[in-house]
mmCIF file of C-alpha atoms in Angstrom:
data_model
loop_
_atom_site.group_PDB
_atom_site.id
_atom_site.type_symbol
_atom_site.label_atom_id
_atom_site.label_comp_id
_atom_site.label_asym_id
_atom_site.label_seq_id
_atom_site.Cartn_x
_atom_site.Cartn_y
_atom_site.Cartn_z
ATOM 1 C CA UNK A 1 188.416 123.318 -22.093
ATOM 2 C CA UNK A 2 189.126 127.058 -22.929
ATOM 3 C CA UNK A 3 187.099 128.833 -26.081
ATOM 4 C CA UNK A 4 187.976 132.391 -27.334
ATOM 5 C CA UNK A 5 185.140 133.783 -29.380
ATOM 6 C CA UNK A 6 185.274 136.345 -31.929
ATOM 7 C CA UNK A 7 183.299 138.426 -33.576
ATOM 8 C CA UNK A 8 183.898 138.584 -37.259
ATOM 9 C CA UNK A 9 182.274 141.717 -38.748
ATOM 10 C CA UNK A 10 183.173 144.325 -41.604
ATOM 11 C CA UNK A 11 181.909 145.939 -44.929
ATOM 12 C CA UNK A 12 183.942 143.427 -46.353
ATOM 13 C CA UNK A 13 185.500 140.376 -45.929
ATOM 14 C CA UNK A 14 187.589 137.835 -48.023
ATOM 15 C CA UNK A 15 188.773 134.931 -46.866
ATOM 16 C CA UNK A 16 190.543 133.045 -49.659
ATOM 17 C CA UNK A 17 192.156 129.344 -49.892
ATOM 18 C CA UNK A 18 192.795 128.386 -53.298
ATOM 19 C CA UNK A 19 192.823 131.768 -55.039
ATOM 20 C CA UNK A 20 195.666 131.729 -58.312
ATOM 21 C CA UNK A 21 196.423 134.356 -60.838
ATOM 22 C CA UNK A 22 193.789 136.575 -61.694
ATOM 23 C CA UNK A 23 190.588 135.123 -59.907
ATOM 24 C CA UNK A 24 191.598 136.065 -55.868
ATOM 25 C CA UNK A 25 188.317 134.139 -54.796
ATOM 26 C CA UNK A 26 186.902 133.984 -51.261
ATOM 27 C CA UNK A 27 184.947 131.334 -49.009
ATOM 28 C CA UNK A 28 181.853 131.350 -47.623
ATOM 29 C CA UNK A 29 183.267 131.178 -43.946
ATOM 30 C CA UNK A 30 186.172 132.899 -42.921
ATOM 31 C CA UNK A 31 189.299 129.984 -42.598
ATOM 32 C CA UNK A 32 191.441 128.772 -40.285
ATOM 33 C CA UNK A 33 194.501 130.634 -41.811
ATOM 34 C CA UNK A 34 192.799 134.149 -41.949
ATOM 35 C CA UNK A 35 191.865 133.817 -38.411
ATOM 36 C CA UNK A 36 195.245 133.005 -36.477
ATOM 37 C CA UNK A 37 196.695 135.186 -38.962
ATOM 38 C CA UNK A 38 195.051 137.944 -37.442
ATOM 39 C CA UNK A 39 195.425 136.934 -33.683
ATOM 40 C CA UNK A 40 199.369 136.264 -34.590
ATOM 41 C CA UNK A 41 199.260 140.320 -36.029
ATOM 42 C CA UNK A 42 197.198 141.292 -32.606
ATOM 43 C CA UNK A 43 199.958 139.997 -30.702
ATOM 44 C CA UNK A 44 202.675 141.310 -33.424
ATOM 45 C CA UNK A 45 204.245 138.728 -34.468
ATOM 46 C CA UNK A 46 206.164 138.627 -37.532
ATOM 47 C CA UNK A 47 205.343 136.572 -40.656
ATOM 48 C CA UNK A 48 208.613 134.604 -40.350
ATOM 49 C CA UNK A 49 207.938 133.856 -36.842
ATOM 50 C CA UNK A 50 207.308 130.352 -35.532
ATOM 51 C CA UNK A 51 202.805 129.439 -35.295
ATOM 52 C CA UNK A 52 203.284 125.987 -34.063
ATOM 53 C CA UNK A 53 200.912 127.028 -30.967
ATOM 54 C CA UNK A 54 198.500 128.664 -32.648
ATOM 55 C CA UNK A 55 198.045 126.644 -35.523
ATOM 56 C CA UNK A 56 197.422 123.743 -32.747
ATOM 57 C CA UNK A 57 194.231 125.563 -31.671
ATOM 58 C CA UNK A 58 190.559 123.947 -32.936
ATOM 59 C CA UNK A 59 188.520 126.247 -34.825
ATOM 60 C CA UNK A 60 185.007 126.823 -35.411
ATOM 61 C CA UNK A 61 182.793 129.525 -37.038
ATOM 62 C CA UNK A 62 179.135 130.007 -36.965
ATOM 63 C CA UNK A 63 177.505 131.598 -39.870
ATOM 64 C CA UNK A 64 175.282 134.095 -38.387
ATOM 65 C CA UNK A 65 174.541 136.920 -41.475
ATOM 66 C CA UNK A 66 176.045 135.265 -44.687
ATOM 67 C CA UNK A 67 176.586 138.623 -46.525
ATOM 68 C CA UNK A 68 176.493 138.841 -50.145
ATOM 69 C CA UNK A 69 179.326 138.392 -52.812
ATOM 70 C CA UNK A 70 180.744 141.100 -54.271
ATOM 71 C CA UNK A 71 183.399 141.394 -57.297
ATOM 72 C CA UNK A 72 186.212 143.967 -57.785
ATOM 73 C CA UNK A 73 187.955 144.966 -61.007
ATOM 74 C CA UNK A 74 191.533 144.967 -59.695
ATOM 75 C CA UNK A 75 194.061 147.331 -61.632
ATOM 76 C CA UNK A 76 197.511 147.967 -60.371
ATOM 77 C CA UNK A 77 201.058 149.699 -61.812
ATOM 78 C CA UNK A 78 204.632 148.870 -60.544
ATOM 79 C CA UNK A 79 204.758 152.525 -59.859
ATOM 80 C CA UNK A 80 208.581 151.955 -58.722
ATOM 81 C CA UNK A 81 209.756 151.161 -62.454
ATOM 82 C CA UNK A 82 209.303 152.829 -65.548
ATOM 83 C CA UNK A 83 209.209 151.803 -69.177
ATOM 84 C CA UNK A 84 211.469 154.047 -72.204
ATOM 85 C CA UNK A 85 208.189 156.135 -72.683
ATOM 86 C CA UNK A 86 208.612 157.181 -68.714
ATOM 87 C CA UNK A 87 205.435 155.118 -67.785
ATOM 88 C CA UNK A 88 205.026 152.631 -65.159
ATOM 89 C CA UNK A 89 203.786 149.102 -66.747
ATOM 90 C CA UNK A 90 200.658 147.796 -65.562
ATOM 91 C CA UNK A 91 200.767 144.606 -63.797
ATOM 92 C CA UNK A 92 197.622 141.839 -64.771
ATOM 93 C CA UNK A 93 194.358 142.795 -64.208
ATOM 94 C CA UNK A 94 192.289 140.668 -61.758
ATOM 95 C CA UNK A 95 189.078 139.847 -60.170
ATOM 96 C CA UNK A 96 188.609 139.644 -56.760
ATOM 97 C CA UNK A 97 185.773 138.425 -54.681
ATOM 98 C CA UNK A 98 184.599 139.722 -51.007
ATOM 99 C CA UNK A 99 181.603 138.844 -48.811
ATOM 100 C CA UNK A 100 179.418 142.175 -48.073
ATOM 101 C CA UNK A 101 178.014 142.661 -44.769
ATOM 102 C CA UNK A 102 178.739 139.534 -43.229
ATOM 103 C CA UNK A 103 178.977 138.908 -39.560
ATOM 104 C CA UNK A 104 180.307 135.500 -38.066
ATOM 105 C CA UNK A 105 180.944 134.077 -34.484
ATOM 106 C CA UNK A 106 184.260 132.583 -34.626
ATOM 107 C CA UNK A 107 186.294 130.711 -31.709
ATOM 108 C CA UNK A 108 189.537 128.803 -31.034
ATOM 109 C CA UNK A 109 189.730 126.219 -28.911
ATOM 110 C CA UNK A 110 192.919 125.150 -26.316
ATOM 111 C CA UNK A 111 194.945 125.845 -23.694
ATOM 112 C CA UNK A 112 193.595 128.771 -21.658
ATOM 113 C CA UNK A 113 197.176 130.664 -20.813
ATOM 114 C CA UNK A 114 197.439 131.233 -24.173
ATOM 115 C CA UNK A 115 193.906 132.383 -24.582
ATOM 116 C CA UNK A 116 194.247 134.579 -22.142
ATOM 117 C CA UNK A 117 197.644 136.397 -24.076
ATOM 118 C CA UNK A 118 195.710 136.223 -27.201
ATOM 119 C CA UNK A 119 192.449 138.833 -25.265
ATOM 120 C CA UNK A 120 194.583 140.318 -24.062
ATOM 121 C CA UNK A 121 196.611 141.344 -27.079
ATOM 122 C CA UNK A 122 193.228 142.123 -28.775
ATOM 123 C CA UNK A 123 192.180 144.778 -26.593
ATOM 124 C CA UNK A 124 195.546 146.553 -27.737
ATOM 125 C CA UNK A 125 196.811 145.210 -30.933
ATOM 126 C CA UNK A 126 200.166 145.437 -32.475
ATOM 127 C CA UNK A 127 199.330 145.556 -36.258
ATOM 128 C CA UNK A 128 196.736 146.569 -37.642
ATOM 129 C CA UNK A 129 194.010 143.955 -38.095
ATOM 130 C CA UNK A 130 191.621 143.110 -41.541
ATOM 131 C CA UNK A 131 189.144 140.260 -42.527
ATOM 132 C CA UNK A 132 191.571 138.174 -45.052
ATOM 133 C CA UNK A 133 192.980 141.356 -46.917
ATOM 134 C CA UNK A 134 194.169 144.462 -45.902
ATOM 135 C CA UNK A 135 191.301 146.462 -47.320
ATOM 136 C CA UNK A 136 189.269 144.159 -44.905
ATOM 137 C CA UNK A 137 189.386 146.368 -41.659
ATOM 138 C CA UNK A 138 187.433 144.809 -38.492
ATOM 139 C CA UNK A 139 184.461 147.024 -37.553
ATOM 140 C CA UNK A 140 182.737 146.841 -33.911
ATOM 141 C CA UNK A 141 183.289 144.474 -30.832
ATOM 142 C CA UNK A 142 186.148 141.423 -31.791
ATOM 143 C CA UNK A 143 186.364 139.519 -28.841
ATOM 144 C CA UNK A 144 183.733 138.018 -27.079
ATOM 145 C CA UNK A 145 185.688 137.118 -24.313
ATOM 146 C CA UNK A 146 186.557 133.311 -22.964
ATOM 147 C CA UNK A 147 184.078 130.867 -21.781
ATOM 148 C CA UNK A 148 184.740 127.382 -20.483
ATOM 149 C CA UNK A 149 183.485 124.320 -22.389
ATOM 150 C CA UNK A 150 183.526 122.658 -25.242
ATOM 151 C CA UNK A 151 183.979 124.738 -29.120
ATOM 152 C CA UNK A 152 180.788 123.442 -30.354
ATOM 153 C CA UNK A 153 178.872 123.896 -27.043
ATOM 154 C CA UNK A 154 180.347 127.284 -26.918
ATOM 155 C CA UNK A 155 179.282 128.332 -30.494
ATOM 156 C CA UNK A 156 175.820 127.083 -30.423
ATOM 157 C CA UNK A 157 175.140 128.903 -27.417
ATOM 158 C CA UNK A 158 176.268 132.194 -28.138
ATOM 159 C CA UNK A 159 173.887 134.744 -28.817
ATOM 160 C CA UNK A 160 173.315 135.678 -32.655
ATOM 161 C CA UNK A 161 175.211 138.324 -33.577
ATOM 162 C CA UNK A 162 173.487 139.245 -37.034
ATOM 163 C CA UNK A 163 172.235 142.994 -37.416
ATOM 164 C CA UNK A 164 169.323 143.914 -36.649
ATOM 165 C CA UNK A 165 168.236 144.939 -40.112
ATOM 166 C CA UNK A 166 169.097 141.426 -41.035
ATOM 167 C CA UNK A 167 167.372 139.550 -38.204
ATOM 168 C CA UNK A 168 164.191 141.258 -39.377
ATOM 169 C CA UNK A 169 164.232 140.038 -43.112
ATOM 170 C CA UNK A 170 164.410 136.724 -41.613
ATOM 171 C CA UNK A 171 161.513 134.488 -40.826
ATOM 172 C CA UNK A 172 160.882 133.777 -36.763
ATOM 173 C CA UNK A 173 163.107 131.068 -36.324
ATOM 174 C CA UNK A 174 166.526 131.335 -38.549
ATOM 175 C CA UNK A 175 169.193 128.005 -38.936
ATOM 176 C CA UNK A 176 172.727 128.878 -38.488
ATOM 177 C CA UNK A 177 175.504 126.733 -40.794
ATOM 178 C CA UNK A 178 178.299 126.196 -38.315
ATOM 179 C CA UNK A 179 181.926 124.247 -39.354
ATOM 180 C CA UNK A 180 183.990 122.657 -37.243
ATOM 181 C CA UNK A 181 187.487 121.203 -37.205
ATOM 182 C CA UNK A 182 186.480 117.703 -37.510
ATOM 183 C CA UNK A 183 188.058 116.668 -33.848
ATOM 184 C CA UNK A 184 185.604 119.502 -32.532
ATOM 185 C CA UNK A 185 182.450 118.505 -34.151
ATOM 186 C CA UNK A 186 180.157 115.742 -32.359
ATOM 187 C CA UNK A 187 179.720 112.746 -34.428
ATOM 188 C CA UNK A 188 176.440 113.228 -36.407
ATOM 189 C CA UNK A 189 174.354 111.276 -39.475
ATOM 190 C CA UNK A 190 173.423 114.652 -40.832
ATOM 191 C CA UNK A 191 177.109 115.938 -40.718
ATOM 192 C CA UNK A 192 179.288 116.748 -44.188
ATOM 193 C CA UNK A 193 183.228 116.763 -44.274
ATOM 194 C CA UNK A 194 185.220 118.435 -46.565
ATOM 195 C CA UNK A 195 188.806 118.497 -47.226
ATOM 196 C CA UNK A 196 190.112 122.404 -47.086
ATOM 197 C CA UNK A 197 193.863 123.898 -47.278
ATOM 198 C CA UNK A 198 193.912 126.534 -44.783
ATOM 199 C CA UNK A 199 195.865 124.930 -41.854
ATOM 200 C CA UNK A 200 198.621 127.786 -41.599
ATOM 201 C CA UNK A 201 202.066 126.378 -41.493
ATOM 202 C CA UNK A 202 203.987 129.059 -41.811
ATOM 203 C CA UNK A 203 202.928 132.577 -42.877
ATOM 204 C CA UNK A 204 206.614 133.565 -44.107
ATOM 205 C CA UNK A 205 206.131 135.424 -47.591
ATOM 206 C CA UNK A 206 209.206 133.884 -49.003
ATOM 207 C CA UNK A 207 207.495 129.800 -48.564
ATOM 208 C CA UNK A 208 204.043 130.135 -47.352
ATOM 209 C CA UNK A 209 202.865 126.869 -46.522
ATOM 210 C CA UNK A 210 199.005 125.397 -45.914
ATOM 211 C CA UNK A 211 198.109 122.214 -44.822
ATOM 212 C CA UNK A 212 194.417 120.106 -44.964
ATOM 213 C CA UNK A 213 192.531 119.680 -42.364
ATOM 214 C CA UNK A 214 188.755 117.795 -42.333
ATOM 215 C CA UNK A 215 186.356 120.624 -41.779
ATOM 216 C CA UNK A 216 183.005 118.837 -40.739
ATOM 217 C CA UNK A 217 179.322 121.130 -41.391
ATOM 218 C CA UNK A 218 177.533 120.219 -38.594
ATOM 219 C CA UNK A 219 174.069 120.690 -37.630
ATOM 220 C CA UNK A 220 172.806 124.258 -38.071
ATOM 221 C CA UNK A 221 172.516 126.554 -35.044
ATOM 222 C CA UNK A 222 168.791 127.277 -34.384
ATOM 223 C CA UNK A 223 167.730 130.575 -33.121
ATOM 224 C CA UNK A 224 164.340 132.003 -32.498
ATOM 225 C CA UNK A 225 163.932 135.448 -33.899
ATOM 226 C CA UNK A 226 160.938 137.034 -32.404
ATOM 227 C CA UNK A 227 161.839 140.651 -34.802
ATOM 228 C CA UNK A 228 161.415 138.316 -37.629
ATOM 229 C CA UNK A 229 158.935 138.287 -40.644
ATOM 230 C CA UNK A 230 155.766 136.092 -40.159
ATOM 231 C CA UNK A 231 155.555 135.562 -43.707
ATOM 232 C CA UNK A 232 158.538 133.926 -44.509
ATOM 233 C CA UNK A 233 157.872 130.286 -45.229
ATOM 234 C CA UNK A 234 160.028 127.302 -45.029
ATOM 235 C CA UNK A 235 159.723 126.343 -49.272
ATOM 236 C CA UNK A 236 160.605 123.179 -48.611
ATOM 237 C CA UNK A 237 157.522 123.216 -45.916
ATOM 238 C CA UNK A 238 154.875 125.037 -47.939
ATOM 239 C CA UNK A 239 155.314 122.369 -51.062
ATOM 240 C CA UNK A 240 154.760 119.353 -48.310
ATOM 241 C CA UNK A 241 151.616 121.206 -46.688
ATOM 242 C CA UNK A 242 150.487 121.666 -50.376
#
């Protein structure tokens, strides 16, 4: 088995499933959706284009700096029409949500000739390429090149890719949350499924369409971080010692 990896990293990020209206709201994680969405747009393809192959792909993303969320007062005009006073009309205000200097390891799992397109096609993209909105741009490295093996094996042993300010606000060893398509993720007691809508059907703007897919949270990468702060405690750990 074939993994791409990908590094997801930006000033911000938003990577919505479920957003309506007003309140444009944004996971944890980046989805399933966001992230072929942006390998179809590497390799140009257009939204009304056919995804059956990528959307066949496993996914997985490791959490490795969680970022913090951020809200945006959203006002727009429909600068195109005007009103009898010669003003454009305001459209709704809205909120919308993005993750602040997060970084994640992503990958996609599957047949390696396609793989190999989809590198390819990152090193020279055809659109341009963002973090779940267009205001999203990617910053630094993307790809992190194939390796062979299983997704999960792949992700836990990549190296962290946090910053280095962040890995040394952390304490010496630092646990990873890492999701998993659930025919990816190794059965485990300790695992947690959830049901999420971001299994891209088709990205054409006049019928989008999402489907569910069991996302499993499987055990937490762990990673030693020798930078890290001696002082920071497990609190869990310090009440049981007490």
């Amino acid at each position: 088995m074939t993994v791409l990896a990908l590094r997801l990293a930006g000033p911000l990020q938003s990577w919505g499933d479920a957003s309506r209206f007003t309140r444009r709201l944004t996971r944890s994680e980046p989805t399933k959706s966001g992230v072929l969405g942006l390998l179809a747009a590497a390799q140009g393809r257009r939204r009304t284009e056919p995804i059956e192959d990528l959307a066949g792909l496993c996914f997985g993303v490791r959490v490795d700096q969680p970022g913090r969320l951020t809200r945006d007062f959203h006002t727009a005009i429909r600068w195109q029409e005007k009103n009898r006073a010669g003003e454009s009309p305001s459209m709704p205000l809205s909120y919308r949500y993005y993750l602040a200097d997060a970084v994640f390891v992503a990958g996609v799992e599957g047949d390696r000739a396609l793989l190999e397109g989809l590198v390819d096609s990152l090193k020279e993209p055809r659109f341009p390429l963002y973090l779940g909105r267009r205001s999203c741009p990617v910053t630094g490295k993307l790809s992190l090149g194939l390796h062979e093996g299983k997704l999960e094996d792949v992700l836990r042993r990549l190296p962290w890719e946090a910053s280095a300010w962040h890995q040394r606000q952390q304490g010496r060893t630092v646990d990873l949350p890492l999701f998993l398509d659930a025919a990816a993720a190794t059965p485990s007691p300790d695992a947690v499924a959830e049901l999420v809508r971001d299994a891209p059907v088709s990205f054409n703007p006049v019928r989008r369409e999402y489907g569910w897919r069991d996302v499993v949270r499987a055990t937490p990468v762990t990673v030693d971080n020798p930078d890290g702060r001696a002082d920071v405690m497990d609190f869990l750990a310090a009440l049981g010692g007490a």
